[in-house]
Amino acid sequence: SHSDPRGEGEASVSPPLPLNLWLSSGVHGSKMFGSHCCRLYIPVPVEYMKYICNVSVFKPVHLLGLFPNCVMSCVLNDTVNVMSFLGIRPPILNGPMHPRPLVALLDGRDCTVEMPILKDVATVAFCDAQSTQEIHEKVLNEAVAALLYHTITLSRDDLEKFKGLRVIVRIGSGFDNVDVKAAAELGIAVCNVPASSVEETADTSLCLILNLYRRVTWMHQALREGTRASSVEQIREVAGGAARIRGETLGIIGLGRVGQAVALRAKAFGFGVIFYDPYLPDGVERSLGLQRMATLQDLLIHSDCVSLHCSLNEHNHHLINDFTIKQMRQGAFLVNTSRGGLVDEKALAQALKEGRIRGAALDVHETEPFSFSTGPLKDAPNLICTPHTSWYSEQASVEAREEAAREVRRAITGRIPDSLKNCVNKEYLMAASQWPSMEAATVHPELNGATYRFPPGLINVAAAGGLPGAGTGVDSLVSGMAHGITPVTHPPHAPSPGQPTKAEADRDIPSDQ
């Protein structure tokens, strides 16, 4: 059981346990401390004793590197009894990993792209799960890294089921299906692939916009149903509502990578493009030849077609609702290829039925997988829906998976979060309020950044001359180590076969991204 035994009231404490802590980087067997060790005295509440179990016996050279969750180790008669503190693990800036950590693809069943990149540093497995209830117990207990698409959601409760997880990489740009703050509090880095599928999503967005204006879908459907369109009157009936594009105003909400790509494409078709993005620095609009709107209301009032290209968070859920729809121009179009939660589908369905919105195209939906037979949109007219596929092409899929695998490799062979290229919760990781911060000046050179953050008072250090008073946490741990260790010079660590250098790893995404 990995449940936290701490409860209400004061716990009786057993005598301090003398522990010899051997420290190793755990990266391909390289040592950070040579043969040095420091003696730690850790007061252990009686309630904890049954939650501390002897996992196995190994030689000192294997210490810590074999167990991602290992917090303390006891040396007895030249063998090492590795003991795991089975409770809530502290956040980890960097630390030892198993020589071949387990990497799991949670919601997929094909690892052929990831395997060549990770096979020399990790064991790769797939789960093909839709929720954590479907994930194998071995993955929950042992996985150090997790890869996932958009089809599985990881809440705080889900994240707490993973016992050794250190990094999550979302194969794609959006990460709203992972609770990034909770992950940071649990010491788990969350990464994404922000440049993935930019071209595909932009192309699909423009395709949907053109479809709404030229009504290609409805004309095709009319012919399939046997409608004749030979006379001018018949053509007018079938193609009614088709509009000229040149001179129309396209309003883009969110001018990130995809938003910019859509804007450039739309200008080529004759759209005048305006945008609203409160997070974008001033001046970008000048370089792209766009017009910036100061408020969302300004954009809605001046747009003939509104296209959503922003991430979903707690601040913009149902950004398009009954109130904002009433601020749009009568008969405007709406396109959403970002996240379904941005649009209140009940309000949209009502607006389509009343004609306030002339047509809408949605690639994403509040409930996925989407079905026309259920939900508020089932009877809505002038609606195009696709099943969250705007991101997909074979090339984009392979590129995203390769970059996600490279990010996992950087986590395994480097430092977390410093070596990660696209860590989206790095600030949360470094500022987790319940863990004491590390001052750079107090870190001994031999630590090389591999420092666990322990809660205050958990670890006391016995310096030469006796047992000290109550420690203050990791600062006393580092101080005790620094006084007893002679600095050791290590040769530069050679990269593993196939491991990219920093310059090579950064080549594939331009600096402006």
Coordinates of C-alpha atoms in Angstrom, one line a residue:
S1 CA 0.0 0.0 0.0
H2 CA 1.2 3.5 -0.9
S3 CA -1.3 5.3 1.3
D4 CA -0.1 8.1 3.5
P5 CA -0.3 6.8 7.1
R6 CA -0.2 10.3 8.6
G7 CA -3.4 11.2 10.5
E8 CA -4.8 13.4 13.2
G9 CA -3.0 13.9 16.6
E10 CA 0.6 13.4 17.7
A11 CA 2.3 10.2 16.8
S12 CA 4.7 8.4 19.1
V13 CA 8.2 8.2 17.7
S14 CA 10.7 5.3 17.8
P15 CA 14.4 5.9 18.5
P16 CA 16.2 7.5 15.5
L17 CA 17.4 5.0 12.9
P18 CA 21.1 5.3 11.8
L19 CA 21.2 5.2 8.0
N20 CA 24.2 5.4 5.7
L21 CA 23.1 7.2 2.6
W22 CA 25.1 6.4 -0.6
L23 CA 24.5 8.8 -3.4
S24 CA 24.6 8.0 -7.1
S25 CA 23.4 9.9 -10.2
G26 CA 21.7 6.8 -11.5
V27 CA 22.5 7.8 -15.1
H28 CA 24.2 4.8 -16.8
G29 CA 25.9 3.9 -13.5
S30 CA 27.9 7.2 -13.2
K31 CA 28.6 8.2 -9.6
M32 CA 28.2 11.7 -8.2
F33 CA 29.8 11.1 -4.9
G34 CA 32.3 8.4 -5.5
S35 CA 32.5 6.2 -2.4
H36 CA 31.4 8.9 0.0
C37 CA 28.5 8.5 2.3
C38 CA 26.9 10.5 5.2
R39 CA 25.2 9.2 8.2
L40 CA 21.6 10.3 8.7
Y41 CA 19.4 9.9 11.7
I42 CA 15.8 9.9 10.8
P43 CA 13.1 9.9 13.5
V44 CA 10.4 7.4 12.4
P45 CA 6.9 7.6 13.8
V46 CA 5.6 4.2 15.0
E47 CA 2.7 4.5 12.6
Y48 CA 5.2 4.6 9.7
M49 CA 7.1 1.5 10.6
K50 CA 4.6 -0.9 9.0
Y51 CA 4.7 1.2 5.8
I52 CA 8.5 0.9 5.5
C53 CA 9.4 -2.4 3.9
N54 CA 12.6 -4.1 2.8
V55 CA 12.4 -4.2 -1.0
S56 CA 15.5 -6.1 -1.9
V57 CA 19.2 -6.5 -1.2
F58 CA 21.8 -5.1 -3.6
K59 CA 25.5 -4.1 -3.6
P60 CA 26.3 -0.5 -2.8
V61 CA 27.1 0.3 -6.5
H62 CA 23.4 -0.2 -7.4
L63 CA 22.1 2.0 -4.6
L64 CA 19.2 4.4 -5.3
G65 CA 19.7 4.0 -9.1
L66 CA 17.4 1.0 -9.1
F67 CA 14.5 2.6 -7.3
P68 CA 12.9 5.9 -8.5
N69 CA 11.0 6.2 -5.2
C70 CA 13.9 5.4 -2.9
V71 CA 14.4 7.9 -0.2
M72 CA 16.7 6.1 2.3
S73 CA 19.1 3.2 2.2
C74 CA 20.7 1.2 5.1
V75 CA 24.1 -0.3 4.7
L76 CA 24.6 -3.5 6.7
N77 CA 27.6 -5.9 6.4
D78 CA 28.7 -4.7 2.9
T79 CA 25.2 -5.2 1.4
V80 CA 22.6 -2.6 0.9
N81 CA 19.0 -3.0 2.1
V82 CA 17.1 -0.6 -0.1
M83 CA 14.1 0.7 1.8
S84 CA 11.3 2.8 0.3
F85 CA 9.5 5.5 2.2
L86 CA 6.0 4.6 1.1
G87 CA 4.1 7.8 1.3
I88 CA 3.7 11.0 -0.7
R89 CA 6.9 11.4 -2.6
P90 CA 8.6 14.8 -2.6
P91 CA 9.1 16.8 -5.8
I92 CA 12.3 16.0 -7.5
L93 CA 14.6 18.5 -9.2
N94 CA 16.7 15.6 -10.4
G95 CA 17.6 12.3 -9.0
P96 CA 18.5 8.7 -9.6
M97 CA 16.5 6.5 -12.0
H98 CA 16.4 2.8 -12.7
P99 CA 19.1 1.9 -15.3
R100 CA 16.2 1.0 -17.6
P101 CA 13.1 3.0 -16.5
L102 CA 9.7 2.1 -17.7
V103 CA 8.1 4.5 -20.3
A104 CA 4.4 4.0 -21.0
L105 CA 2.2 5.1 -23.8
L106 CA -1.1 5.5 -22.0
D107 CA -3.7 5.9 -24.7
G108 CA -2.2 4.3 -27.7
R109 CA -1.1 0.8 -28.9
D110 CA 1.7 1.6 -31.3
C111 CA 5.3 2.2 -30.1
T112 CA 7.1 1.7 -33.3
V113 CA 8.1 5.4 -33.7
E114 CA 9.1 5.8 -30.0
M115 CA 11.1 2.6 -29.7
P116 CA 14.2 3.5 -31.9
I117 CA 14.7 6.7 -29.9
L118 CA 14.2 5.2 -26.4
K119 CA 15.3 1.5 -26.7
D120 CA 18.8 2.0 -25.4
V121 CA 17.8 4.0 -22.3
A122 CA 14.3 2.7 -21.4
T123 CA 11.7 -0.1 -21.6
V124 CA 8.7 1.1 -23.7
A125 CA 5.2 -0.3 -23.2
F126 CA 1.7 0.7 -24.3
C127 CA -1.6 0.6 -22.4
D128 CA -4.3 1.6 -24.9
A129 CA -6.3 3.0 -22.0
Q130 CA -9.1 5.6 -21.9
S131 CA -8.8 6.1 -18.1
T132 CA -6.4 5.2 -15.3
Q133 CA -8.8 2.4 -14.3
E134 CA -7.6 0.6 -17.5
I135 CA -3.9 1.1 -16.9
H136 CA -2.0 -2.0 -15.8
E137 CA -0.9 -2.0 -12.2
K138 CA 2.8 -2.5 -13.2
V139 CA 2.6 0.8 -15.1
L140 CA 1.1 2.6 -12.2
N141 CA 3.7 1.3 -9.9
E142 CA 6.8 1.5 -12.0
A143 CA 6.4 3.9 -14.9
V144 CA 8.9 6.8 -14.8
A145 CA 7.6 8.6 -17.9
A146 CA 4.2 8.7 -19.6
L147 CA 3.3 9.6 -23.1
L148 CA -0.3 10.4 -24.0
Y149 CA -2.6 11.9 -26.6
H150 CA -5.8 13.9 -25.9
T151 CA -8.1 11.0 -25.3
I152 CA -7.2 10.3 -21.6
T153 CA -7.5 12.8 -18.8
L154 CA -5.2 12.9 -15.7
S155 CA -6.7 14.6 -12.7
R156 CA -5.0 14.9 -9.3
D157 CA -6.6 11.6 -8.2
D158 CA -5.3 9.9 -11.3
L159 CA -1.8 11.3 -10.9
E160 CA -1.6 10.1 -7.3
K161 CA -2.1 6.5 -8.5
F162 CA 1.3 6.6 -10.2
K163 CA 4.0 5.7 -7.7
G164 CA 7.2 6.6 -9.6
L165 CA 6.1 9.0 -12.3
R166 CA 8.6 11.8 -13.0
V167 CA 7.5 13.2 -16.4
I168 CA 4.4 13.3 -18.6
V169 CA 4.8 14.3 -22.3
R170 CA 1.6 15.2 -24.2
I171 CA 1.9 14.1 -27.9
G172 CA 0.5 17.4 -29.2
S173 CA 0.3 21.0 -28.2
G174 CA -2.7 21.1 -25.9
F175 CA -2.2 19.9 -22.3
D176 CA -5.6 20.8 -20.7
N177 CA -6.2 17.0 -20.1
V178 CA -3.5 17.0 -17.4
D179 CA -3.7 18.8 -14.1
V180 CA -0.4 20.6 -14.4
K181 CA -0.5 22.2 -11.0
A182 CA -1.3 19.0 -9.2
A183 CA 1.5 17.3 -11.2
A184 CA 4.0 19.9 -10.0
E185 CA 2.9 19.4 -6.4
L186 CA 3.6 15.7 -6.9
G187 CA 7.0 16.4 -8.4
I188 CA 5.9 15.4 -12.0
A189 CA 7.1 17.5 -14.9
V190 CA 4.5 18.0 -17.7
C191 CA 5.7 18.7 -21.3
N192 CA 4.1 19.1 -24.7
V193 CA 5.0 19.3 -28.4
P194 CA 4.0 22.9 -29.2
A195 CA 5.0 23.0 -32.8
S196 CA 3.2 19.8 -33.8
S197 CA 0.4 19.9 -36.4
V198 CA 0.5 23.6 -37.0
E199 CA 0.2 23.3 -40.7
E200 CA -2.5 20.6 -40.5
T201 CA -4.6 22.5 -38.1
A202 CA -4.3 25.8 -40.0
D203 CA -5.2 24.1 -43.3
T204 CA -8.2 22.4 -41.7
S205 CA -9.4 25.7 -40.2
L206 CA -9.2 27.5 -43.5
C207 CA -10.9 24.5 -45.2
L208 CA -13.8 24.8 -42.8
I209 CA -14.0 28.6 -43.2
L210 CA -14.1 28.2 -47.0
N211 CA -16.7 25.5 -46.7
L212 CA -19.0 27.8 -44.7
Y213 CA -18.7 30.6 -47.2
R214 CA -19.0 28.5 -50.3
R215 CA -21.4 25.8 -48.8
V216 CA -19.6 22.9 -50.5
T217 CA -20.8 20.4 -48.0
W218 CA -24.5 21.3 -48.4
M219 CA -24.3 21.2 -52.2
H220 CA -22.6 17.8 -52.1
Q221 CA -25.3 16.5 -49.7
A222 CA -28.1 17.9 -52.0
L223 CA -26.7 16.0 -55.0
R224 CA -26.4 12.8 -53.0
E225 CA -30.1 13.2 -52.0
G226 CA -31.0 13.5 -55.7
T227 CA -31.8 17.2 -55.7
R228 CA -31.7 18.7 -59.3
A229 CA -29.8 21.9 -59.8
S230 CA -30.0 22.7 -63.5
S231 CA -31.9 25.9 -63.7
V232 CA -30.9 29.2 -62.1
E233 CA -33.7 28.9 -59.6
Q234 CA -32.7 25.4 -58.6
I235 CA -29.0 26.5 -58.2
R236 CA -30.1 29.5 -56.1
E237 CA -32.1 27.2 -53.9
V238 CA -29.2 24.7 -53.4
A239 CA -26.4 27.2 -53.1
G240 CA -28.4 29.8 -51.1
G241 CA -26.3 31.5 -48.4
A242 CA -23.0 31.2 -50.4
A243 CA -21.0 34.4 -50.0
R244 CA -18.0 36.2 -51.5
I245 CA -14.8 36.0 -49.4
R246 CA -12.9 39.0 -50.6
G247 CA -13.5 41.9 -48.3
E248 CA -14.9 39.8 -45.4
T249 CA -13.3 40.2 -41.9
L250 CA -11.9 37.2 -40.2
G251 CA -11.6 37.5 -36.4
I252 CA -9.0 35.2 -34.8
I253 CA -9.1 34.6 -31.0
G254 CA -5.6 33.5 -30.0
L255 CA -2.6 34.4 -32.3
G256 CA -0.2 31.6 -31.5
R257 CA 1.4 29.4 -34.0
V258 CA -1.8 28.1 -35.5
G259 CA -3.5 31.5 -35.3
Q260 CA -0.7 33.1 -37.2
A261 CA -0.7 30.4 -39.8
V262 CA -4.4 30.8 -40.3
A263 CA -4.1 34.6 -40.6
L264 CA -1.5 34.3 -43.3
R265 CA -3.6 31.8 -45.3
A266 CA -6.7 33.9 -44.9
K267 CA -5.0 37.1 -46.2
A268 CA -4.1 35.2 -49.4
F269 CA -7.9 34.6 -50.0
G270 CA -8.8 38.2 -49.5
F271 CA -9.9 38.3 -45.9
G272 CA -9.2 41.3 -43.8
V273 CA -7.8 39.8 -40.6
I274 CA -8.2 41.1 -37.0
F275 CA -7.3 39.3 -33.8
Y276 CA -7.6 39.3 -30.0
D277 CA -4.8 37.9 -27.8
P278 CA -4.2 39.6 -24.5
Y279 CA -1.0 37.5 -23.9
L280 CA 0.8 38.5 -27.2
P281 CA 3.5 41.2 -27.0
D282 CA 2.8 44.5 -28.8
G283 CA 4.3 44.7 -32.2
V284 CA 3.6 41.2 -33.6
E285 CA 0.6 42.5 -35.5
R286 CA 2.8 44.9 -37.4
S287 CA 5.2 42.2 -38.6
L288 CA 2.2 40.2 -39.9
G289 CA 0.1 43.0 -41.2
L290 CA -2.8 42.3 -38.9
Q291 CA -5.1 44.6 -36.9
R292 CA -5.2 44.0 -33.1
M293 CA -8.4 44.4 -31.1
A294 CA -8.2 45.7 -27.6
T295 CA -11.1 43.6 -26.3
L296 CA -12.9 40.4 -27.1
Q297 CA -16.1 42.4 -27.6
D298 CA -14.4 44.6 -30.2
L299 CA -13.4 41.5 -32.2
L300 CA -16.8 40.0 -32.1
I301 CA -18.5 43.2 -33.2
H302 CA -16.2 43.6 -36.2
S303 CA -15.9 40.0 -37.4
D304 CA -17.9 38.3 -40.2
C305 CA -16.3 35.0 -39.2
V306 CA -14.8 34.1 -35.8
S307 CA -12.1 31.4 -35.6
L308 CA -10.9 30.0 -32.2
H309 CA -7.2 29.2 -31.7
C310 CA -6.6 29.4 -28.0
S311 CA -5.9 26.9 -25.3
L312 CA -8.5 25.9 -22.8
N313 CA -8.1 26.8 -19.2
E314 CA -10.2 27.8 -16.2
H315 CA -10.5 31.4 -17.4
N316 CA -11.9 30.8 -20.9
H317 CA -14.3 27.8 -20.5
H318 CA -17.4 28.6 -22.6
L319 CA -15.7 31.7 -24.0
I320 CA -18.4 31.6 -26.7
N321 CA -21.7 31.6 -24.8
D322 CA -25.1 33.1 -25.1
F323 CA -23.8 36.5 -24.0
T324 CA -20.8 36.7 -26.4
I325 CA -22.9 35.2 -29.3
K326 CA -25.3 38.2 -28.9
Q327 CA -22.2 40.5 -29.4
M328 CA -21.4 38.9 -32.7
R329 CA -22.6 40.3 -36.0
Q330 CA -26.0 39.0 -37.2
G331 CA -25.3 36.0 -39.5
A332 CA -21.6 35.6 -38.6
F333 CA -19.8 32.3 -39.0
L334 CA -18.0 30.4 -36.1
V335 CA -15.1 27.9 -36.5
N336 CA -13.5 26.0 -33.6
T337 CA -10.5 23.7 -34.1
S338 CA -9.0 24.3 -30.7
R339 CA -10.9 22.8 -27.7
G340 CA -14.5 21.9 -27.4
G341 CA -14.9 23.5 -23.9
L342 CA -14.4 27.0 -25.5
V343 CA -17.9 26.9 -26.9
D344 CA -21.2 26.5 -25.0
E345 CA -22.9 24.0 -27.4
K346 CA -26.4 24.7 -26.0
A347 CA -26.1 28.4 -26.7
L348 CA -24.6 27.7 -30.2
A349 CA -27.4 25.3 -31.1
Q350 CA -30.0 27.9 -30.2
A351 CA -28.2 30.6 -32.1
L352 CA -28.1 28.4 -35.2
K353 CA -31.8 27.6 -35.0
E354 CA -32.6 31.3 -34.6
G355 CA -30.3 32.4 -37.5
R356 CA -28.1 34.6 -35.3
I357 CA -25.2 32.5 -36.4
R358 CA -25.4 31.7 -40.1
G359 CA -23.2 28.6 -39.9
A360 CA -20.7 26.8 -37.7
A361 CA -17.9 24.3 -38.2
L362 CA -16.5 22.4 -35.2
D363 CA -13.6 19.9 -35.2
V364 CA -13.7 19.7 -31.4
H365 CA -16.6 19.2 -29.0
E366 CA -17.5 19.4 -25.3
T367 CA -18.0 15.7 -25.2
E368 CA -15.8 13.4 -27.2
P369 CA -16.1 11.2 -29.1
F370 CA -18.8 13.3 -30.7
S371 CA -22.1 11.9 -32.0
F372 CA -24.8 13.7 -33.9
S373 CA -27.4 11.4 -32.3
T374 CA -26.9 12.9 -28.8
G375 CA -26.2 16.3 -27.3
P376 CA -27.6 19.8 -27.9
L377 CA -26.3 20.0 -31.5
K378 CA -28.2 17.0 -32.9
D379 CA -31.0 19.2 -34.5
A380 CA -28.9 22.3 -35.2
P381 CA -28.9 23.4 -38.9
N382 CA -26.0 24.7 -40.9
L383 CA -23.5 22.8 -38.9
I384 CA -20.3 21.0 -40.0
C385 CA -18.7 18.6 -37.5
T386 CA -15.5 16.5 -37.7
P387 CA -14.1 14.1 -35.1
H388 CA -11.1 16.1 -33.7
T389 CA -8.9 15.3 -36.7
S390 CA -7.7 18.7 -37.7
W391 CA -4.3 17.9 -36.2
Y392 CA -3.8 14.7 -38.2
S393 CA -1.6 13.9 -41.1
E394 CA 0.8 10.9 -41.2
Q395 CA 3.8 13.3 -41.3
A396 CA 2.5 15.4 -38.3
S397 CA 1.8 12.3 -36.3
V398 CA 5.3 10.9 -36.7
E399 CA 7.0 14.2 -36.0
A400 CA 5.0 14.7 -32.8
R401 CA 5.7 11.2 -31.6
E402 CA 9.4 11.6 -32.4
E403 CA 9.7 14.9 -30.5
A404 CA 7.7 13.5 -27.5
A405 CA 10.1 10.5 -27.4
R406 CA 13.1 12.8 -27.5
E407 CA 11.7 14.8 -24.6
V408 CA 11.4 11.6 -22.6
R409 CA 14.9 10.8 -23.5
R410 CA 16.1 14.2 -22.3
A411 CA 14.3 13.6 -19.0
I412 CA 16.0 10.2 -18.5
T413 CA 19.5 11.1 -19.5
G414 CA 19.5 14.7 -18.2
R415 CA 18.0 16.8 -15.4
I416 CA 14.4 17.4 -14.6
P417 CA 13.3 20.0 -15.4
D418 CA 16.4 21.8 -16.6
S419 CA 17.0 19.4 -19.5
L420 CA 13.4 19.5 -20.7
K421 CA 12.7 21.5 -23.8
N422 CA 9.0 22.2 -23.4
C423 CA 8.2 21.8 -19.7
V424 CA 4.8 23.6 -19.2
N425 CA 4.8 23.5 -15.4
K426 CA 8.4 24.4 -14.6
E427 CA 7.4 27.4 -12.6
Y428 CA 4.9 25.4 -10.6
L429 CA 7.6 22.7 -10.0
M430 CA 10.1 25.2 -8.8
A431 CA 7.6 27.1 -6.6
A432 CA 5.7 24.2 -5.0
S433 CA 4.8 25.9 -1.7
Q434 CA 5.0 23.0 0.6
W435 CA 8.6 22.1 -0.2
P436 CA 11.5 24.3 1.0
S437 CA 13.4 26.1 -1.8
M438 CA 17.1 25.4 -2.6
E439 CA 19.6 28.3 -2.5
A440 CA 22.2 27.8 -5.3
A441 CA 24.9 28.9 -2.9
T442 CA 24.2 26.0 -0.5
V443 CA 24.5 23.3 -3.1
H444 CA 27.8 21.4 -3.0
P445 CA 29.5 21.2 -6.4
E446 CA 29.3 17.4 -6.2
L447 CA 25.5 17.5 -6.1
N448 CA 25.4 18.6 -9.8
G449 CA 21.7 19.6 -9.3
A450 CA 20.6 16.1 -8.2
T451 CA 18.8 17.1 -5.1
Y452 CA 15.6 15.8 -3.5
R453 CA 13.4 18.3 -1.8
F454 CA 12.3 16.9 1.6
P455 CA 9.7 18.4 3.9
P456 CA 11.2 20.4 6.8
G457 CA 12.4 18.3 9.7
L458 CA 12.2 15.0 7.9
I459 CA 16.0 14.5 7.8
N460 CA 18.5 15.3 10.5
V461 CA 22.3 15.1 9.9
A462 CA 24.8 13.8 12.4
A463 CA 28.0 15.8 11.9
A464 CA 31.3 14.9 13.4
G465 CA 31.1 15.1 17.2
G466 CA 27.6 13.8 17.8
L467 CA 24.0 14.1 17.0
P468 CA 22.7 17.6 16.2
G469 CA 19.4 19.1 17.2
A470 CA 16.3 19.0 15.0
G471 CA 17.3 19.8 11.4
T472 CA 15.6 22.2 9.2
G473 CA 15.2 19.9 6.2
V474 CA 17.2 19.7 3.0
D475 CA 19.5 22.7 3.9
S476 CA 20.9 20.8 6.8
L477 CA 21.3 17.7 4.6
V478 CA 23.3 19.6 2.1
S479 CA 25.3 21.4 4.7
G480 CA 26.2 18.1 6.4
M481 CA 27.3 16.6 3.1
A482 CA 29.4 19.6 2.1
H483 CA 31.5 19.4 5.2
G484 CA 32.3 15.8 4.9
I485 CA 33.0 15.4 1.1
T486 CA 36.2 16.2 -0.8
P487 CA 35.3 17.5 -4.2
V488 CA 35.9 15.0 -7.0
T489 CA 36.7 15.8 -10.6
H490 CA 34.8 13.7 -13.1
P491 CA 35.4 13.4 -16.8
P492 CA 32.7 14.8 -19.1
H493 CA 29.8 12.5 -19.5
A494 CA 29.6 11.1 -23.0
P495 CA 26.2 11.0 -24.5
S496 CA 24.5 7.6 -25.1
P497 CA 24.5 6.2 -28.6
G498 CA 21.9 8.2 -30.7
Q499 CA 21.5 10.8 -27.9
P500 CA 21.4 14.3 -29.6
T501 CA 23.7 17.0 -28.4
K502 CA 22.0 20.2 -27.1
A503 CA 22.6 21.9 -30.4
E504 CA 21.1 19.0 -32.3
A505 CA 18.1 18.7 -30.0
D506 CA 17.2 22.4 -30.5
R507 CA 17.6 22.4 -34.3
D508 CA 14.2 21.2 -35.2
I509 CA 12.2 24.1 -33.7
P510 CA 13.2 27.7 -34.6
S511 CA 14.1 30.0 -31.7
D512 CA 11.1 32.2 -32.3
Q513 CA 8.8 29.3 -31.3

